[in-house]
mmCIF file of C-alpha atoms in Angstrom:
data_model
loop_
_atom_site.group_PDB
_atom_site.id
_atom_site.type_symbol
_atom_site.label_atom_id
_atom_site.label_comp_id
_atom_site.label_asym_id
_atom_site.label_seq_id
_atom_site.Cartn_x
_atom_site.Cartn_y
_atom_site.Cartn_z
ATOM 1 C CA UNK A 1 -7.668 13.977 74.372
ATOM 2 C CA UNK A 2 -9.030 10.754 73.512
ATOM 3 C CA UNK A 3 -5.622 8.781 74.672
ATOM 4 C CA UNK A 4 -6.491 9.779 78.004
ATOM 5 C CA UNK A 5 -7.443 7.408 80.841
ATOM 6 C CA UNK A 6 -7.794 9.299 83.972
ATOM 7 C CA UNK A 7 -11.364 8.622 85.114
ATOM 8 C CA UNK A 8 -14.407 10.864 86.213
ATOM 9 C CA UNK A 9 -13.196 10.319 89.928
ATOM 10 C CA UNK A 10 -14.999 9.068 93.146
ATOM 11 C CA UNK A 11 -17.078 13.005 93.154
ATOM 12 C CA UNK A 12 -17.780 11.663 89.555
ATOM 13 C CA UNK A 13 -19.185 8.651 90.697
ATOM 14 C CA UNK A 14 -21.531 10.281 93.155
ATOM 15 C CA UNK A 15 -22.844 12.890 91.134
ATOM 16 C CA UNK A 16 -23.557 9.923 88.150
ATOM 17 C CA UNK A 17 -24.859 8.023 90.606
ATOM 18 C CA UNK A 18 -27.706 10.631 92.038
ATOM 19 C CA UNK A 19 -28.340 11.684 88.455
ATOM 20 C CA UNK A 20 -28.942 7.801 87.910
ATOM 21 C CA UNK A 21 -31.748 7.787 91.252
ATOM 22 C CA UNK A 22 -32.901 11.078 89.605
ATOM 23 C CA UNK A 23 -34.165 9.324 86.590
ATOM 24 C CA UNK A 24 -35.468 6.457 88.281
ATOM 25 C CA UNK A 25 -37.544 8.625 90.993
ATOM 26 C CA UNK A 26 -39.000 10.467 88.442
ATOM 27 C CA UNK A 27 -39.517 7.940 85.590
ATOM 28 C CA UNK A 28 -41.342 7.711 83.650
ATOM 29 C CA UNK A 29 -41.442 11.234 82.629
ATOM 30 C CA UNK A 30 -37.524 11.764 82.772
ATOM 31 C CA UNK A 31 -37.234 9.325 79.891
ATOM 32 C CA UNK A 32 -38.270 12.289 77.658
ATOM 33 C CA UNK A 33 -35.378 14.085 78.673
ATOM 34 C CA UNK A 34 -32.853 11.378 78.354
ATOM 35 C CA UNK A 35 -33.508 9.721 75.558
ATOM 36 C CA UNK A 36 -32.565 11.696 72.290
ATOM 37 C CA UNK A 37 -32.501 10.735 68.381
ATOM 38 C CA UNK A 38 -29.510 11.184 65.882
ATOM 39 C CA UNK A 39 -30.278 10.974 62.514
ATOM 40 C CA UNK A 40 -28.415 8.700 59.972
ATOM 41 C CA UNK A 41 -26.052 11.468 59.040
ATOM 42 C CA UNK A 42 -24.627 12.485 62.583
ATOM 43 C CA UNK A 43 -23.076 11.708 65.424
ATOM 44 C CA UNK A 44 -23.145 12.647 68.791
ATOM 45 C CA UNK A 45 -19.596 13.573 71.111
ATOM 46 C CA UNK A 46 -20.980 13.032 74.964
ATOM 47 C CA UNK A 47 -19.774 14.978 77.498
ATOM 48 C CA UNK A 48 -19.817 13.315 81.090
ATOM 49 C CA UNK A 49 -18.910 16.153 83.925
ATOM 50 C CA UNK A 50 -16.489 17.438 81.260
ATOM 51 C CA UNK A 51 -14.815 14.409 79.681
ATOM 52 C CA UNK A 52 -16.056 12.629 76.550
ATOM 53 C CA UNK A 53 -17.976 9.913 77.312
ATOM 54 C CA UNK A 54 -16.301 7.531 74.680
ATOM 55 C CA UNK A 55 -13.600 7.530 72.012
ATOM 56 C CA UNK A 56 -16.192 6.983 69.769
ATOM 57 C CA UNK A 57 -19.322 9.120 68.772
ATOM 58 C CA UNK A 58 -22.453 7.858 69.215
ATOM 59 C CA UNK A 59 -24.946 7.380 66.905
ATOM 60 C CA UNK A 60 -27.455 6.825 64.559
ATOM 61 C CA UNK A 61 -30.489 6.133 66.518
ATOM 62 C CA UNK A 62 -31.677 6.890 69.944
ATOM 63 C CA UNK A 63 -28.644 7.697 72.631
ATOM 64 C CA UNK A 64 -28.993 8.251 76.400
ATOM 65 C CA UNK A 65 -27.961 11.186 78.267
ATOM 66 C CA UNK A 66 -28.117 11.664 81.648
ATOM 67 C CA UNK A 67 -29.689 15.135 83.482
ATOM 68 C CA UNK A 68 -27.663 17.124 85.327
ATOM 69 C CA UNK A 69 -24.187 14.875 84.168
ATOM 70 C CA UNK A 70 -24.640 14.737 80.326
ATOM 71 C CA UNK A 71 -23.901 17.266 77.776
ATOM 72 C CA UNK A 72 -23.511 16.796 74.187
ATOM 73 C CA UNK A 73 -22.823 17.964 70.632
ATOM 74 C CA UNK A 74 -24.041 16.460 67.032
ATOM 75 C CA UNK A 75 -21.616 16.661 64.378
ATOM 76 C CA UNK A 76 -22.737 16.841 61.037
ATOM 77 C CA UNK A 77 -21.024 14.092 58.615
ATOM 78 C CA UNK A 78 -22.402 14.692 55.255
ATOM 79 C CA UNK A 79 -19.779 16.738 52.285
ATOM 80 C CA UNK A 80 -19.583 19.873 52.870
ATOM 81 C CA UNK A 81 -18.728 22.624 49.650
ATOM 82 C CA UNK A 82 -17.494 26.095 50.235
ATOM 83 C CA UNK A 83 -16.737 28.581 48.252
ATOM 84 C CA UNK A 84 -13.195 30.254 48.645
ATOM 85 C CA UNK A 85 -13.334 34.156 48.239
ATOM 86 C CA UNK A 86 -11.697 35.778 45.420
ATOM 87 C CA UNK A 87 -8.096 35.962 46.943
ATOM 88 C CA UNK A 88 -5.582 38.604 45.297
ATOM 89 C CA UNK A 89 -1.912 37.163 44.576
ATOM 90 C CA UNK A 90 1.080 37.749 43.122
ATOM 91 C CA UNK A 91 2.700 35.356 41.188
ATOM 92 C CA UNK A 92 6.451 34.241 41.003
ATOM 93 C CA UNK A 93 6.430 36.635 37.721
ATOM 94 C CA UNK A 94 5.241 39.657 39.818
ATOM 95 C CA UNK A 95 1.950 39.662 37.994
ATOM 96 C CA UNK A 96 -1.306 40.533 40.052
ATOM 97 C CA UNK A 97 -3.764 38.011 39.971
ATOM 98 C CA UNK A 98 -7.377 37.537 41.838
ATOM 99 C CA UNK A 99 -8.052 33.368 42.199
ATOM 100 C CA UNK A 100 -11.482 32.087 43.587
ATOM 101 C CA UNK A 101 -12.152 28.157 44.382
ATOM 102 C CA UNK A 102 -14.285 25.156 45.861
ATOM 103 C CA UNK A 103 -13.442 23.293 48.479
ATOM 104 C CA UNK A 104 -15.098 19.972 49.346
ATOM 105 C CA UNK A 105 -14.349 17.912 52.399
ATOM 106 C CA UNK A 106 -16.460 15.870 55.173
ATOM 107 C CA UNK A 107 -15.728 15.354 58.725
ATOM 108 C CA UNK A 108 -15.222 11.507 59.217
ATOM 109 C CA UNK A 109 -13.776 11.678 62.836
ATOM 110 C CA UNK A 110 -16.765 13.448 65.277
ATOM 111 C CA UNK A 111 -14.631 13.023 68.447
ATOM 112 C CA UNK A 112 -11.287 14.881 66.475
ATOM 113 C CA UNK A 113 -13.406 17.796 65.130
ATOM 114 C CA UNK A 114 -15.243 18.675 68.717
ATOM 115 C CA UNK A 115 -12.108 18.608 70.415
ATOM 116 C CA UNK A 116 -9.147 19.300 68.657
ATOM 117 C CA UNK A 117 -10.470 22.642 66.842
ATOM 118 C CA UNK A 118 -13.062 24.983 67.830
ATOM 119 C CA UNK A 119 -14.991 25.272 64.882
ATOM 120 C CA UNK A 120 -13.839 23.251 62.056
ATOM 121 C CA UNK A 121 -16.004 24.429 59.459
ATOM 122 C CA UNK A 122 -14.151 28.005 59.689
ATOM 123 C CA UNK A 123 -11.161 26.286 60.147
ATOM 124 C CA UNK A 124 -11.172 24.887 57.344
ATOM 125 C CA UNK A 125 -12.149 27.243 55.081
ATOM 126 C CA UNK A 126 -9.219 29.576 56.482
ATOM 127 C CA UNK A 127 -6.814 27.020 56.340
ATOM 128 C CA UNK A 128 -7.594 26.733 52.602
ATOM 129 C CA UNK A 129 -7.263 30.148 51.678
ATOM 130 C CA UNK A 130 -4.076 30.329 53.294
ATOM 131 C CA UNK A 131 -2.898 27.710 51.465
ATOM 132 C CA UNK A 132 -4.059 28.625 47.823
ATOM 133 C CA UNK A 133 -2.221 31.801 48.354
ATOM 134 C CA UNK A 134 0.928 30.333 49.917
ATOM 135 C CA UNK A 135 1.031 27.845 46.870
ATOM 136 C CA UNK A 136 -0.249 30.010 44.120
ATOM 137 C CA UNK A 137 2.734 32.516 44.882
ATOM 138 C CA UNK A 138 5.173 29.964 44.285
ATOM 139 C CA UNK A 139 3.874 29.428 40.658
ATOM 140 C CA UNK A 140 4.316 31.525 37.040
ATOM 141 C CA UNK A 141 1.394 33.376 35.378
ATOM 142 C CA UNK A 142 1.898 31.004 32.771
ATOM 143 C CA UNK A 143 2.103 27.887 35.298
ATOM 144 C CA UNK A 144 -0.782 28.929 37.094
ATOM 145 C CA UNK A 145 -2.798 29.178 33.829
ATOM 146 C CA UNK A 146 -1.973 25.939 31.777
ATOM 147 C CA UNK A 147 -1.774 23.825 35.481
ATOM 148 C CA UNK A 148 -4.863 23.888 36.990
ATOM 149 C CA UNK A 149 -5.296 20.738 37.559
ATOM 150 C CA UNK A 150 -1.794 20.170 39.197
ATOM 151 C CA UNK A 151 -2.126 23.078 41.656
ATOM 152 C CA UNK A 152 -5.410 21.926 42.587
ATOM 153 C CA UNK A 153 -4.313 18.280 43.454
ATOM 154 C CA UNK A 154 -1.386 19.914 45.244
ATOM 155 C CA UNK A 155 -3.720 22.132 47.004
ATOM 156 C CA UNK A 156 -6.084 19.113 48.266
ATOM 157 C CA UNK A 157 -2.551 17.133 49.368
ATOM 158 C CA UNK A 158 -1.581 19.765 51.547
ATOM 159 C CA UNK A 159 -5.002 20.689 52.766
ATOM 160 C CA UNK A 160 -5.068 16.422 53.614
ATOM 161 C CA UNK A 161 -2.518 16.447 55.701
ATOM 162 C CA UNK A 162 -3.155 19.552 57.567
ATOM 163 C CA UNK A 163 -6.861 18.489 59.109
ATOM 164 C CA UNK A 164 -6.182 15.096 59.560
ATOM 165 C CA UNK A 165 -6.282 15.967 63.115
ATOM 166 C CA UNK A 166 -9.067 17.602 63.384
ATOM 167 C CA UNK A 167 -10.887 14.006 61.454
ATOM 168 C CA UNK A 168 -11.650 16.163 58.354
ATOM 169 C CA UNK A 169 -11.150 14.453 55.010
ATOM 170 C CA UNK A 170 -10.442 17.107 51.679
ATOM 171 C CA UNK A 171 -12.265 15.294 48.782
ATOM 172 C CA UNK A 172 -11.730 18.174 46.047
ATOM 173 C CA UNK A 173 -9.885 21.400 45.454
ATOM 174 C CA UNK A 174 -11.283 23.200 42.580
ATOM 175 C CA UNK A 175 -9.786 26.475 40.950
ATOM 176 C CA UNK A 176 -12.676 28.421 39.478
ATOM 177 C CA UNK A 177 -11.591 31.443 37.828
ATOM 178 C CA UNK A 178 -8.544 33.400 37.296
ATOM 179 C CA UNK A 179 -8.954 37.221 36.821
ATOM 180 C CA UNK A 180 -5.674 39.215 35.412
ATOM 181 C CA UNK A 181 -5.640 42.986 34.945
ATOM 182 C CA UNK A 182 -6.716 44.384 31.914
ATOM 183 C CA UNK A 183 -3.752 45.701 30.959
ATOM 184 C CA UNK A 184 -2.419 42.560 31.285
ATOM 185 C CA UNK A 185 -4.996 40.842 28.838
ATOM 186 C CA UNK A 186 -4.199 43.612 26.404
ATOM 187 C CA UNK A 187 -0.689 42.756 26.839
ATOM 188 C CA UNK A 188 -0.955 39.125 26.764
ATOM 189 C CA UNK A 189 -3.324 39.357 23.168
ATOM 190 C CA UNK A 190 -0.969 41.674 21.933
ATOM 191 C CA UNK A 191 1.997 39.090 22.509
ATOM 192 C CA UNK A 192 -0.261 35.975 21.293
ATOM 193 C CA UNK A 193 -1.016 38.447 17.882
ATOM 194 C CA UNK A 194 2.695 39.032 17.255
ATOM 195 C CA UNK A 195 3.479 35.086 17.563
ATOM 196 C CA UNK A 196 0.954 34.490 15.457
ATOM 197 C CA UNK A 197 1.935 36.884 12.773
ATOM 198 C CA UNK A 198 5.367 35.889 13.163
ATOM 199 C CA UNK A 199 4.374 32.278 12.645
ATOM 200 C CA UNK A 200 2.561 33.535 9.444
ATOM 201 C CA UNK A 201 5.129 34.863 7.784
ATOM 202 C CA UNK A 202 7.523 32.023 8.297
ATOM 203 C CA UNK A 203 5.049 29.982 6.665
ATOM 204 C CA UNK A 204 4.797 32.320 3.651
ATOM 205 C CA UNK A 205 8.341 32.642 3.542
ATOM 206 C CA UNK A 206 8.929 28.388 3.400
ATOM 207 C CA UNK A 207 5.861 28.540 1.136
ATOM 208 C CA UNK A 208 7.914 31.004 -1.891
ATOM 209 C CA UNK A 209 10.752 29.112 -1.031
ATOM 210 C CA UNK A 210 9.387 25.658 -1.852
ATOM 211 C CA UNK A 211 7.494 27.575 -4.843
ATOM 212 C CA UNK A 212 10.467 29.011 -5.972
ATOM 213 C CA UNK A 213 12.636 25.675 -6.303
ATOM 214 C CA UNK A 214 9.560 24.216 -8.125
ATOM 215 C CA UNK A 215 9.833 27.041 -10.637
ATOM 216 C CA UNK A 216 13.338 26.450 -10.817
ATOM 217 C CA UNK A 217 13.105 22.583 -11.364
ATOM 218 C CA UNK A 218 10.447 23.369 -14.574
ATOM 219 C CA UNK A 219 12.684 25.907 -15.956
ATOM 220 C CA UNK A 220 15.224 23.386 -16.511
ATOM 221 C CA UNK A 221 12.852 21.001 -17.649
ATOM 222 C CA UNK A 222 11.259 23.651 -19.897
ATOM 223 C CA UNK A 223 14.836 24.578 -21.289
ATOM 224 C CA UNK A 224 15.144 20.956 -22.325
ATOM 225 C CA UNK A 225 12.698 21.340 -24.878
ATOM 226 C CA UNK A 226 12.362 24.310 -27.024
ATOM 227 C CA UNK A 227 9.215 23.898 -28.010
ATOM 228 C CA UNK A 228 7.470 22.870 -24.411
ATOM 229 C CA UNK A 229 7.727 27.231 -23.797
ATOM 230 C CA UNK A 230 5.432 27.876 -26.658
ATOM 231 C CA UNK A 231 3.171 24.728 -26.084
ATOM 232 C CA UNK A 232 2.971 25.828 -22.287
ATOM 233 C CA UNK A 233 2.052 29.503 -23.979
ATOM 234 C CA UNK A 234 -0.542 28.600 -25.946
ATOM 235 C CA UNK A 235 -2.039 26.155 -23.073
ATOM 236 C CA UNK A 236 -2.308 29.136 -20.892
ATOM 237 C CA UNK A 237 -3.950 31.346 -23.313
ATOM 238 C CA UNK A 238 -6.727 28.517 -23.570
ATOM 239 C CA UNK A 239 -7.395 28.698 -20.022
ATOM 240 C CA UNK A 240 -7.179 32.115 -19.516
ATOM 241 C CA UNK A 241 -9.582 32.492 -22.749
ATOM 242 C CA UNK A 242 -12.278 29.881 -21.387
ATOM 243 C CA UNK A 243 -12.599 32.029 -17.700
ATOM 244 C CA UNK A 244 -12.147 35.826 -19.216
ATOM 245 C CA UNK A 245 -14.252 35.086 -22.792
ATOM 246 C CA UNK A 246 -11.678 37.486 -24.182
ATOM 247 C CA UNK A 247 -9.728 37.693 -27.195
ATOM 248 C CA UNK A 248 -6.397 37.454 -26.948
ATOM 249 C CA UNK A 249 -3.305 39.156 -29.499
ATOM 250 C CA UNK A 250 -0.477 37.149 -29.588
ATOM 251 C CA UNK A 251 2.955 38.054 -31.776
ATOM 252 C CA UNK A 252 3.933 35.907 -35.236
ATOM 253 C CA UNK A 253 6.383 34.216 -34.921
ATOM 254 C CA UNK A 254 5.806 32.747 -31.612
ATOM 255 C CA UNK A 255 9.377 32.931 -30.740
ATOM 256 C CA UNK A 256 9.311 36.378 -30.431
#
């Protein structure tokens, strides 16, 4: 729409030019009706008998529209946040999975958003949901909950490229929260127990195994020396008398 170059016509001409002598016959007081204000954050799209006025909006400050010829539209320019529903999926594992987001994006193009789409707000929004479930279903449980990040900048990328027509610009895709049955969270803390016990228990297991070639090493060391077993003896007995205040029996001879 905005490549085009056909003009308004020679009717076109006639009808601007009456609503032109309309002003001027009734001036000053039509200059209240022509004359309106767009803030800093807007832009206007002008309509003249049908056709936009300009390839550009117009705007900030005070714009003139004619009676009669003149319509148009302001277009909001500031970032714009919206909250994608709760959307249920199912993952590439064939797990059920509800996934909410945010979505932030601002319209830079005023002319591509009035007339390429009919309300690009909605748009939008549905065009996002689409595409978090689309790209969501393409991903693991376990992808979609260690990869946040990744989905969400793959998310934005495809979101990007999708409105660039309509002059919309996708700043942010967030992923909130990710809700899993309960079954599956029983599951899932189940499984993360078991590794964990598992993990345990090869610890303890290279624990008496390092223990058990240090008793080894001071057996031999021990066997060296007769007399290091009853020295060693006696050395325990001391500590074990200091903690229990006990008395302790011990055979004569000692090599018994």
């Amino acid at each position: 729409i905005a490549d085009r170059r056909e003009g308004i016509g020679v009717c076109g001409w006639i009808l601007v030019s009456l609503s032109f002598l309309l002003v001027l016959v009734t001036f000053p007081f039509s200059i209240w009706a022509c004359i309106k204000v767009v803030r800093e954050y807007e832009r206007a799209v002008v309509f003249r008998l049908g056709r936009i006025l300009s390839k550009k909006a117009k705007g900030p400050g005070m714009i003139l529209v004619l009676p009669c010829t003149d319509t148009f539209i302001k277009v909001d320019l500031r970032m714009v946040a919206c909250k994608i529903p709760p959307q249920e999926i199912l993952t590439r594992d064939a797990v059920t999975a509800q996934v909410d987001g945010v979505v932030s994006y601002r319209i830079h193009s005023a002319v591509s958003a009035v007339a390429n789409v009919t309300d690009v707000h909605s748009a939008t929004l549905l065009l996002a949901q689409t595409t978090l479930r689309n790209l969501l279903g393409t991903q693991s449980l376990a992808q979609l909950l260690a990869g946040r990040e990744e989905i969400a900048h793959s998310i934005q990328a495809t979101l990007d490229s999708a409105t660039e027509q309509w002059g919309v610009k996708v700043a942010s895709v967030e992923i909130r929260d990710i809700r899993i049955p309960v079954a599956m969270q029983r599951a899932m803390a189940a499984e993360a127990e078991a590794a964990r016990e598992t993990k345990a228990k090869v610890v303890a297991a290279e624990g008496e195994m390092n223990a058990s070639k240090a008793l080894q090493k001071a057996s031999m060391v021990l066997a060296e020396s007769p007399a290091a077993l009853p020295l060693r003896y006696l050395q325990t007995l001391t500590a074990v008398a200091a903690q229990n205040n006990s008395t302790i029996v011990f055979p004569l001879p000692i090599n018994m």
